[in-house]
Amino acid sequence: MATQAPSAEGSQVTGTGAGGEGEGVRRRDFLNVAAVSFAGVGAVAAVAPLVVQMAPPADVLALSTTEVDISKIQPGQAIKTSWRKQPVFIRNLTPAEIQQANATPLGELRDPQSLADRTKPGRQNWLVTLGVCTHLGCVPLGVGEGENRGPYGGYFCPCHGSAYDTAGRIRTGPAPLNLAVPEYAFKSPTVVQIG
Amino acid sequence: MSFSWAKPYEPKTGLGRWFDERLPLPRLVYGAIGGGYPVPRNLNYFWNFGVLAGAFLMIQIVTGIVLAMWYYSSVDGAFNSVEHIMRDVNAGWMIRYLHMNGASFFFIVTYIHIFRGLYYGSYKAPRELVWMLGLVIYLLMMATAFMGYVLPWGQMSYWGAQVITGFFSAFPVVGEPLRVFLLGGFAPDQAALTRFFSLHYLLPFVIAAVVILHIWALHIPGSSNPTGVDVKTEKDTLPFHPFYTAKDGWFAAAFLALFALVTFFAPNMLGHPDNYIPADPLATPAHIVPEWYFWPFYAILRAFTVDFILPAKLWGVLAMFAAILLLFFLPWLDKSPVRSGSYRPVFKRFFWILVVDVIILGICGVKPVEQPWIAISQVATMYYFLHFLVILPLIAKFETPLPLPNSITESVLHGEAAEAAPAGQSPRPGSVATATAE
């Protein structure tokens, strides 16, 4: 860039001077930096929409709440429903299962949480969790009648042997965390809104 | 290529040298669009549109790849997926409108680029292959644009596909089976949509490849210039970088501002509202019209209304293809030794008449098929062929061109004694043409 192109300037001033071969910063250096910076800002602005389009579109975000009627679920039963295209387990715990969960000392747990932490006050029998194993994202068994509930009577993920208890807490196997509890609220005694 | 004074690539760092010995890619770029490509010093702004066409091709490819991430190429899902892009995808409306109007602007820029070539004789020796590769690009662009227009599966998409593939049924005997074969059905349907999507994704990359050949072929003789006079000495040229990179850069920014203006304030100005109606195989729109960049050819297609030896339908199709294929023979139809229209007084007039003729054809192409448009399109079509097949060869024979400048430099200096002319190169005062490029 420093070499002057032939006939680029009508009369070439040799020696120092604006635009000449002086030491230090020339006018042209400033112009170069300014032009490249300006183009760089433009390039970033142009790339922005191409990047943000990758994020979830509005229709996917619109699926972020779902309402579930739980009136038909008897104690001891569970259902699998879907929220944000992921399985959600809603389980009506029996008194024995609640008792079993509350009897477990927190010190024994890999991810210490009490059943009360994972349910709504006054509705401890309703366990709402994502049906996504925290190990690698498989769907654990234990919802359907006769499915393997594992050694702790909760859920069991046969893929890699993670066992969850009746509060959906991880007890043995490779999974690091308890089954996640989504944001949810009781719209009425028989309707749960997830999300 | 190039001229003996072209600056050789000199890597400045050890890493640069190491790389250059193994893969001289920076050397290639430097020689193609860097300081190593000497360009005539007198180019006017009509020489900016080639770079702009390349820029729009890149815009189309980038936005198109993103759109393909959201588009469904199914007859049930296509239209809705486009609406989904418009309403739900983040910045989807912008990306789609950029792609939609980018197609139009790509054609605007390309048409200016082509007419620049027609006026300044860019198709003449030694650049015939540059011209022909350009025409190949143009044909590929037309195919790509047509297939892309089908993808949203609106009314104009569907009936456009119906009409264009109908061209092939004009050929006797093989026509109808050929059309069914191309569509993969008896009418445009899932098979046609899916293959159009596949090809619409593929062809831009083929265009990019031919663009590389086009530039390669151009750089053998080097760029032409508004005087049409060959480069003679180093004084006639400037290195592409920084001089033309700067000029191209600022002009691209200005032109993209115009593009943004249309995209953001009148995004549907160049489109047809009927394409926002989902495709209905049982109802044809009142007027099936292609996008504006096809109007002149559509007019030529519809200008033939009488069976004469061959059926009118076939005449129309043949004439339309001939209108483009004709341009491949231009280097031999215009034999005038003078390249630039600036020094050809008769040619210049007829060039502008041709421009007006093509505009008239364009107007006829968008009008309904009724008088007086039919008659006008017939006259204009006749004139189009007359221009290339009769008028151009005759002008080349009988025209007296204006005196050419002795060199590019001399034409730039408008006959003033060239200051500080290098020894051994004395301009001949008094014999300098003062004609300049428009």
XYZ file of C-alpha atoms in Angstrom:
633
model
C 0.000 0.000 0.000
C 2.845 2.324 0.744
C 4.220 2.103 -2.770
C 2.690 4.791 -4.905
C 0.991 3.548 -8.017
C 2.241 5.145 -11.206
C 0.232 8.168 -12.244
C -2.008 7.779 -9.242
C -1.308 11.332 -8.272
C -0.806 13.987 -10.857
C 2.426 15.260 -9.470
C 4.364 13.098 -7.150
C 5.914 14.840 -4.233
C 8.926 12.927 -3.149
C 9.988 13.374 0.408
C 7.571 14.118 3.199
C 4.183 15.695 3.043
C 0.543 14.713 3.249
C 0.138 11.429 1.422
C 3.844 11.286 0.752
C 6.392 8.851 2.013
C 6.811 10.479 5.403
C 7.432 8.381 8.488
C 4.636 7.953 11.010
C 0.932 7.875 10.239
C -0.163 9.057 6.826
C -3.569 10.355 5.848
C -4.083 7.253 3.753
C -3.508 5.006 6.780
C -6.306 6.783 8.592
C -8.580 6.444 5.574
C -7.779 2.754 5.307
C -8.569 2.108 8.954
C -11.758 4.177 8.726
C -12.956 2.419 5.581
C -12.207 -1.077 6.849
C -13.867 -0.312 10.209
C -16.932 1.051 8.486
C -17.129 -2.017 6.263
C -16.640 -4.227 9.314
C -19.593 -2.651 11.116
C -21.660 -3.151 7.981
C -20.621 -6.779 7.723
C -21.589 -7.442 11.345
C -24.964 -5.765 10.790
C -25.525 -7.864 7.680
C -24.640 -11.103 9.461
C -26.920 -10.395 12.440
C -30.219 -11.479 10.804
C -28.508 -14.551 9.377
C -27.527 -15.517 12.915
C -30.763 -14.702 14.773
C -32.825 -16.710 12.281
C -31.326 -19.839 13.844
C -33.153 -19.169 17.157
C -36.544 -20.800 17.817
C -39.258 -19.141 15.724
C -42.402 -17.648 17.225
C -44.542 -20.733 16.602
C -42.112 -22.904 18.554
C -42.052 -20.439 21.430
C -45.849 -20.375 21.342
C -45.834 -24.020 22.367
C -44.275 -23.063 25.669
C -47.447 -23.678 27.693
C -49.816 -26.605 27.623
C -52.856 -27.480 29.770
C -53.451 -30.992 31.006
C -56.606 -32.477 32.514
C -55.526 -34.704 35.415
C -58.985 -35.689 36.711
C -58.700 -39.231 35.354
C -55.367 -40.113 36.976
C -55.917 -42.464 39.924
C -53.384 -42.716 42.779
C -50.558 -44.987 41.636
C -51.100 -44.069 38.001
C -49.120 -41.734 35.789
C -49.528 -40.216 32.348
C -47.100 -39.098 29.728
C -47.924 -35.842 28.020
C -45.964 -33.508 25.804
C -44.709 -29.987 26.456
C -42.354 -28.198 24.058
C -42.159 -31.434 22.094
C -40.711 -33.173 25.131
C -42.353 -35.850 27.282
C -43.729 -34.786 30.667
C -44.645 -37.293 33.379
C -47.584 -36.472 35.656
C -47.892 -38.962 38.480
C -50.494 -39.287 41.208
C -48.484 -40.665 44.116
C -50.035 -43.090 46.597
C -49.647 -42.291 50.324
C -47.123 -45.137 50.520
C -45.026 -43.632 47.753
C -45.133 -40.197 49.421
C -44.120 -41.807 52.686
C -41.277 -43.638 50.937
C -39.980 -40.442 49.386
C -40.147 -38.448 52.600
C -38.386 -41.226 54.577
C -35.241 -40.934 52.469
C -32.573 -38.844 54.231
C -31.329 -36.019 51.992
C -27.742 -36.999 52.745
C -28.179 -40.162 50.717
C -29.083 -38.237 47.553
C -26.827 -37.295 44.709
C -28.962 -34.207 43.993
C -30.522 -33.422 47.393
C -34.130 -32.241 47.174
C -37.159 -33.121 49.312
C -40.486 -34.149 47.807
C -41.877 -30.847 49.123
C -39.246 -28.992 47.036
C -40.454 -30.816 43.944
C -44.242 -30.489 44.382
C -46.794 -27.773 45.120
C -47.849 -27.224 48.738
C -51.053 -29.091 49.586
C -50.724 -31.178 46.427
C -47.774 -33.356 47.375
C -49.337 -36.314 45.599
C -48.914 -34.676 42.172
C -45.411 -35.195 40.851
C -44.855 -33.326 37.586
C -41.473 -33.906 35.945
C -39.939 -33.859 32.511
C -39.670 -37.384 31.145
C -36.127 -36.748 30.044
C -33.361 -38.704 31.738
C -30.714 -36.232 32.909
C -27.975 -38.546 31.718
C -28.336 -38.455 27.941
C -31.945 -37.505 27.341
C -33.681 -40.875 26.938
C -37.256 -41.318 28.148
C -37.305 -43.411 31.345
C -39.854 -46.172 31.922
C -42.365 -46.246 34.778
C -45.373 -44.343 33.509
C -47.324 -47.133 31.875
C -48.955 -50.024 33.705
C -46.471 -52.810 34.264
C -43.423 -50.872 33.111
C -40.208 -51.333 35.075
C -40.132 -48.690 37.810
C -36.677 -49.661 38.961
C -35.417 -50.556 42.455
C -36.757 -47.325 44.030
C -40.292 -47.557 42.637
C -40.072 -44.354 40.644
C -38.745 -44.402 37.113
C -36.100 -46.518 35.469
C -34.073 -45.656 32.396
C -32.983 -48.970 30.824
C -30.610 -47.396 28.323
C -27.834 -46.850 30.845
C -29.456 -48.006 34.068
C -30.399 -44.767 35.839
C -32.935 -45.380 38.630
C -35.193 -42.636 40.032
C -37.275 -42.820 43.204
C -40.924 -41.940 43.792
C -40.032 -38.236 43.929
C -38.250 -38.504 40.582
C -34.850 -38.123 42.250
C -31.773 -39.851 40.859
C -30.605 -42.704 43.118
C -28.305 -44.978 41.118
C -26.835 -45.043 37.650
C -24.980 -42.487 35.536
C -27.532 -39.632 35.520
C -26.255 -36.628 37.514
C -29.508 -34.831 38.393
C -33.103 -35.435 39.441
C -35.744 -35.421 36.744
C -36.376 -31.738 36.068
C -39.543 -30.167 37.380
C -40.936 -27.725 34.792
C -42.677 -24.468 35.625
C -46.281 -25.429 36.248
C -49.369 -24.284 38.093
C -52.756 -25.702 39.025
C -55.411 -23.804 37.070
C -58.023 -25.784 39.043
C -57.925 -28.967 41.149
C -58.081 -31.003 37.925
C -56.180 -28.881 35.400
C -52.421 -28.316 35.325
C -50.837 -25.689 33.111
C -47.258 -26.535 32.287
C -44.906 -23.739 31.270
C -2.440 -12.779 -18.042
C -1.243 -9.887 -18.194
C 0.839 -6.924 -18.900
C 4.553 -6.985 -18.274
C 4.215 -4.265 -15.647
C 1.661 -6.134 -13.538
C 2.946 -6.178 -9.981
C 3.988 -9.690 -8.915
C 2.673 -11.063 -5.640
C 5.257 -10.735 -2.883
C 4.319 -12.374 0.421
C 5.517 -10.126 3.220
C 5.675 -12.676 6.038
C 7.468 -15.974 6.507
C 4.126 -17.712 6.880
C 2.909 -16.062 3.681
C 5.944 -17.344 1.799
C 5.525 -20.833 3.272
C 1.863 -20.867 2.223
C 2.526 -19.416 -1.222
C 5.014 -22.177 -2.043
C 2.419 -24.811 -1.201
C -0.891 -23.258 -2.258
C -0.621 -19.967 -4.130
C -4.216 -18.997 -3.398
C -3.413 -15.492 -2.076
C -1.307 -15.045 -5.239
C -4.331 -15.973 -7.349
C -6.564 -13.492 -5.518
C -3.883 -10.802 -5.718
C -3.551 -11.314 -9.454
C -7.317 -11.392 -10.014
C -8.743 -8.616 -7.838
C -5.694 -7.199 -6.126
C -2.740 -5.027 -7.006
C -1.585 -7.567 -9.564
C -4.374 -6.896 -12.064
C -3.780 -3.771 -14.164
C -7.033 -2.127 -15.251
C -7.519 0.682 -17.774
C -7.474 3.989 -15.909
C -10.505 5.420 -17.712
C -13.334 3.049 -16.756
C -16.670 4.769 -16.194
C -19.391 3.683 -13.801
C -20.862 1.220 -16.274
C -17.852 -0.940 -15.455
C -19.038 -1.303 -11.856
C -21.938 -3.587 -12.605
C -19.952 -6.776 -13.074
C -18.720 -6.647 -9.507
C -22.235 -5.739 -8.379
C -23.657 -8.764 -10.191
C -21.179 -10.914 -8.292
C -22.253 -9.261 -5.053
C -25.910 -9.981 -5.754
C -25.127 -13.595 -6.614
C -23.506 -13.918 -3.187
C -26.486 -12.237 -1.503
C -28.837 -14.654 -3.262
C -26.787 -17.699 -2.273
C -26.479 -16.660 1.382
C -30.135 -15.694 1.842
C -31.220 -18.713 -0.205
C -29.314 -21.169 1.960
C -30.997 -19.690 5.045
C -34.456 -19.856 3.431
C -33.859 -23.501 2.536
C -33.411 -24.185 6.266
C -37.075 -23.286 6.811
C -38.743 -24.070 3.503
C -40.769 -27.263 2.916
C -40.707 -28.473 -0.672
C -44.081 -30.193 -0.432
C -47.225 -29.117 -2.259
C -49.069 -29.036 1.074
C -46.359 -27.314 3.044
C -44.577 -24.990 0.627
C -46.934 -22.014 0.700
C -47.415 -22.218 4.460
C -43.707 -22.620 5.094
C -43.081 -19.358 3.227
C -45.726 -17.655 5.378
C -44.109 -19.247 8.423
C -40.800 -17.703 7.394
C -42.543 -14.350 6.979
C -44.344 -14.404 10.332
C -42.574 -16.638 12.819
C -38.912 -17.089 11.940
C -36.627 -14.486 13.483
C -35.770 -11.935 10.762
C -37.368 -14.328 8.290
C -39.418 -11.572 6.658
C -36.207 -9.685 5.986
C -34.300 -12.648 4.612
C -37.148 -13.626 2.306
C -37.674 -10.069 1.040
C -33.932 -9.738 0.449
C -34.011 -12.929 -1.600
C -37.146 -11.887 -3.498
C -35.898 -8.430 -4.394
C -32.317 -9.613 -4.656
C -33.414 -11.644 -7.672
C -34.841 -8.526 -9.311
C -31.775 -6.459 -8.525
C -29.497 -9.226 -9.760
C -31.310 -8.948 -13.088
C -31.273 -5.124 -13.113
C -27.523 -5.156 -12.585
C -27.009 -7.928 -15.124
C -29.058 -6.122 -17.770
C -27.024 -2.944 -17.298
C -23.882 -5.097 -17.502
C -25.090 -6.726 -20.752
C -26.123 -3.457 -22.411
C -22.784 -1.962 -21.341
C -21.154 -4.811 -23.246
C -23.400 -4.228 -26.261
C -22.594 -0.503 -26.419
C -18.852 -0.724 -25.888
C -18.311 -3.770 -28.098
C -17.148 -5.915 -25.207
C -18.112 -8.999 -27.229
C -15.496 -8.341 -29.895
C -12.133 -10.013 -30.297
C -10.321 -10.987 -28.204
C -13.207 -11.238 -25.708
C -15.728 -13.427 -27.556
C -15.510 -16.184 -24.948
C -16.011 -13.708 -22.120
C -19.232 -12.653 -23.840
C -20.390 -16.215 -24.456
C -19.704 -17.326 -20.902
C -21.682 -14.291 -19.807
C -24.600 -15.450 -21.923
C -24.308 -18.915 -20.348
C -24.529 -17.237 -16.944
C -27.570 -15.307 -18.140
C -29.329 -18.473 -19.341
C -28.561 -20.203 -16.038
C -29.908 -17.171 -14.175
C -33.157 -17.370 -16.118
C -33.569 -21.064 -15.344
C -32.728 -20.487 -11.681
C -35.062 -17.515 -11.317
C -37.941 -19.376 -12.946
C -37.533 -22.422 -10.705
C -37.192 -20.248 -7.622
C -40.405 -18.446 -8.496
C -42.245 -21.778 -8.548
C -41.181 -22.738 -5.028
C -43.655 -20.668 -2.940
C -46.416 -22.614 -4.745
C -48.712 -19.637 -5.121
C -50.979 -19.099 -8.098
C -48.310 -17.441 -10.264
C -45.793 -20.069 -9.230
C -48.077 -22.873 -10.295
C -49.328 -21.368 -13.530
C -45.887 -20.101 -14.389
C -44.625 -23.658 -14.150
C -47.575 -24.787 -16.271
C -46.903 -22.205 -18.997
C -43.111 -22.459 -19.128
C -43.102 -26.240 -19.282
C -45.811 -25.865 -21.917
C -43.099 -24.416 -24.193
C -41.719 -27.874 -24.665
C -45.049 -29.263 -25.780
C -44.799 -26.969 -28.820
C -42.280 -29.285 -30.432
C -43.959 -31.788 -32.710
C -44.138 -35.475 -31.737
C -41.689 -35.382 -28.804
C -43.107 -32.217 -27.215
C -45.866 -33.520 -24.986
C -43.978 -36.613 -23.728
C -41.001 -34.321 -23.058
C -43.146 -31.951 -21.011
C -44.603 -34.816 -18.961
C -41.084 -36.138 -18.440
C -39.761 -32.767 -17.260
C -42.650 -32.286 -14.850
C -42.679 -35.856 -13.628
C -46.461 -35.735 -14.092
C -49.253 -34.433 -16.271
C -49.340 -31.100 -14.497
C -47.048 -29.358 -12.016
C -47.196 -31.375 -8.807
C -45.059 -32.794 -6.029
C -42.474 -34.317 -8.364
C -42.008 -31.041 -10.238
C -41.832 -28.959 -7.059
C -39.247 -31.223 -5.451
C -37.003 -31.317 -8.517
C -37.299 -27.557 -8.990
C -36.236 -27.060 -5.390
C -33.273 -29.370 -5.852
C -32.185 -27.625 -9.049
C -32.869 -24.163 -7.665
C -30.428 -24.980 -4.896
C -27.865 -26.432 -7.296
C -27.794 -23.988 -10.215
C -26.504 -20.910 -8.346
C -23.350 -22.854 -7.585
C -23.045 -23.728 -11.266
C -23.490 -20.009 -11.996
C -20.699 -19.237 -9.528
C -18.451 -21.704 -11.349
C -19.192 -20.124 -14.744
C -18.624 -16.685 -13.190
C -15.111 -17.832 -12.315
C -14.569 -18.916 -15.931
C -16.026 -15.585 -17.129
C -13.526 -13.648 -15.012
C -10.682 -15.975 -15.965
C -11.429 -15.480 -19.658
C -11.651 -11.715 -19.106
C -8.279 -11.516 -17.408
C -6.410 -13.046 -20.334
C -6.785 -9.957 -22.569
C -7.625 -7.728 -19.596
C -10.584 -5.412 -19.161
C -11.812 -3.296 -22.041
C -12.572 0.384 -21.527
C -14.912 3.137 -22.761
C -12.662 4.099 -25.686
C -12.293 0.514 -26.839
C -8.627 1.295 -27.510
C -6.203 -1.399 -26.358
C -3.946 -0.812 -23.391
C -0.525 0.139 -24.737
C 1.675 1.250 -21.877
C 1.806 1.200 -18.113
C 0.450 4.741 -18.088
C -2.851 3.405 -19.411
C -3.568 1.224 -16.384
C -4.005 1.322 -12.638
C -3.706 -1.611 -10.240
C -7.161 -3.011 -9.447
C -6.429 -2.576 -5.764
C -6.722 0.029 -4.256
C -8.157 2.068 -7.144
C -11.003 -0.056 -8.404
C -11.643 -1.825 -5.113
C -12.320 1.615 -3.671
C -14.512 2.684 -6.564
C -16.406 -0.632 -6.604
C -16.739 -0.538 -2.842
C -18.312 2.877 -2.582
C -20.613 2.214 -5.528
C -21.691 -1.123 -4.103
C -22.584 0.646 -0.852
C -24.611 3.255 -2.744
C -26.381 0.650 -4.841
C -27.111 -1.537 -1.827
C -28.754 1.507 -0.257
C -31.137 1.568 -3.209
C -31.666 -2.181 -2.779
C -32.429 -1.657 0.918
C -34.865 1.124 0.032
C -36.916 -1.209 -2.159
C -36.572 -4.183 0.183
C -37.730 -2.313 3.260
C -40.198 0.191 1.839
C -41.670 -1.472 -1.253
C -40.828 -5.166 -0.944
C -43.726 -6.339 -3.098
C -43.494 -3.592 -5.708
C -41.852 -5.912 -8.246
C -43.885 -8.993 -7.340
C -47.356 -10.121 -8.342
C -50.134 -10.133 -5.711
C -51.592 -13.364 -7.107
C -48.615 -15.249 -5.763
C -50.034 -14.686 -2.289
C -52.930 -16.960 -3.290
C -52.097 -20.628 -2.710
C -51.771 -22.666 -5.898
C -55.082 -23.948 -7.271
C -54.765 -26.423 -10.155
C -58.412 -25.823 -11.077
C -58.406 -22.038 -11.442
C -56.142 -20.005 -13.689
C -55.410 -16.335 -12.899
C -56.862 -13.879 -15.402
C -53.432 -12.816 -16.664
C -50.471 -15.081 -16.252
C -47.467 -12.776 -16.197
C -43.845 -13.660 -15.515
C -41.585 -11.516 -13.373
C -40.557 -8.221 -15.001
C -37.174 -9.465 -16.165
C -38.857 -11.940 -18.506
C -41.408 -9.546 -20.001
C -39.553 -8.830 -23.279
C -39.138 -12.541 -23.975
C -42.738 -13.201 -23.032
C -43.765 -10.574 -25.590
C -41.682 -12.268 -28.302
C -43.263 -15.599 -27.358
C -46.777 -14.214 -27.720
C -46.093 -12.150 -30.845
C -46.671 -15.140 -33.120
C -50.380 -15.614 -33.672
C -50.602 -17.181 -37.128
C -49.782 -20.722 -38.205
C -47.295 -20.416 -41.054
C -45.764 -23.739 -42.112
C -45.159 -24.382 -38.417
C -47.816 -23.823 -35.740
C -47.839 -20.342 -34.160
C -47.072 -21.821 -30.743
C -43.862 -23.345 -32.065
C -42.838 -20.111 -33.815
C -43.223 -18.247 -30.548
C -41.077 -20.702 -28.626
C -38.405 -20.826 -31.334
C -38.319 -17.025 -31.607
C -37.992 -16.639 -27.864
C -35.049 -19.019 -27.670
C -33.571 -17.503 -30.837
C -33.738 -14.023 -29.293
C -31.207 -15.157 -26.696
C -29.174 -17.615 -28.771
C -28.725 -14.900 -31.395
C -26.488 -13.053 -28.989
C -23.958 -15.886 -29.146
C -23.266 -14.904 -32.768
C -22.908 -11.198 -32.057
C -19.102 -11.155 -32.393
C -19.545 -12.224 -36.035
C -22.654 -10.205 -36.798
C -20.979 -6.910 -35.887
C -17.725 -6.891 -37.787
C -16.836 -3.238 -37.227
C -13.191 -2.955 -36.138
C -14.123 -0.154 -33.736
C -15.212 -1.489 -30.349
C -16.718 1.459 -28.567
C -20.077 2.926 -29.535
C -18.693 6.331 -28.545
C -16.795 6.473 -31.843
C -19.567 4.992 -33.990
C -22.166 7.716 -34.697
C -24.597 5.487 -36.612
C -24.254 2.466 -34.370
C -24.848 4.667 -31.347
C -28.254 5.790 -32.618
C -29.334 2.266 -33.427
C -28.117 1.041 -30.062
C -30.503 3.391 -28.288
C -33.305 2.415 -30.666
C -32.673 -1.197 -29.640
C -32.861 -0.221 -25.964
C -36.225 1.466 -26.597
C -37.349 -1.561 -28.621
C -36.576 -3.929 -25.749
C -38.434 -1.628 -23.334
C -41.449 -1.627 -25.677
C -41.271 -5.420 -25.800
C -41.221 -5.423 -22.024
C -44.367 -3.314 -21.872
C -46.073 -5.622 -24.378
C -45.036 -8.589 -22.259
C -46.966 -7.399 -19.229
C -50.060 -6.223 -21.129
C -52.964 -8.563 -21.836
C -53.059 -10.265 -25.236
C -55.283 -7.782 -27.067
C -54.850 -5.055 -29.663
C -52.928 -2.816 -29.970
C -50.387 -4.744 -27.874
C -50.320 -7.729 -30.202
C -49.505 -5.572 -33.218
C -46.908 -3.541 -31.310
C -45.215 -6.660 -30.008
C -45.096 -8.082 -33.536
C -43.401 -4.967 -34.911
C -41.027 -4.775 -31.955
C -40.129 -8.454 -32.271
C -39.449 -8.024 -35.969
C -37.252 -5.026 -35.251
C -35.310 -6.920 -32.602
C -34.247 -9.575 -35.079
C -33.732 -6.991 -37.807
C -31.331 -5.092 -35.574
C -29.010 -8.023 -35.012
C -29.329 -9.829 -38.322
C -29.484 -6.913 -40.788
C -28.798 -3.502 -39.279
C -25.635 -4.348 -37.331
C -23.856 -6.034 -40.264
C -24.819 -3.136 -42.548
C -23.625 -0.455 -40.141
C -20.298 -2.240 -39.842
C -20.004 -2.082 -43.636
C -20.996 1.525 -44.314
C -20.323 3.544 -41.185
C -17.433 5.982 -40.931
C -16.203 5.876 -37.354
C -14.833 8.929 -35.550
C -11.060 9.119 -35.152
C -9.890 7.062 -32.208
C -7.523 8.454 -29.580
C -3.962 7.222 -29.852
C -4.078 5.832 -26.369
C -6.240 5.564 -23.277
C -4.042 8.051 -21.467
C -4.350 10.559 -24.271
C -8.139 10.306 -24.242
C -8.151 10.921 -20.502
C -6.007 14.017 -20.802
C -8.373 15.462 -23.416
C -5.593 16.437 -25.757
C -3.674 18.485 -23.238
C -0.035 17.738 -23.681
C 0.510 14.757 -21.468
C 2.371 16.076 -18.475
C 5.610 14.405 -17.707
C 5.251 11.927 -20.511
C 7.972 9.357 -20.157
C 10.827 9.663 -22.585
C 10.289 7.853 -25.816
C 6.573 8.393 -25.751
C 5.561 11.705 -27.206
C 1.880 12.316 -27.713
C 1.059 13.660 -31.150
C -0.544 16.995 -30.440
C -3.431 17.996 -32.647
C -4.468 14.490 -33.616
C -6.363 13.819 -30.466
C -10.008 12.965 -30.579
C -11.941 14.893 -28.013
C -14.806 12.462 -27.942
C -15.337 11.037 -24.529
C -17.421 8.258 -23.170
C -20.951 9.279 -22.404
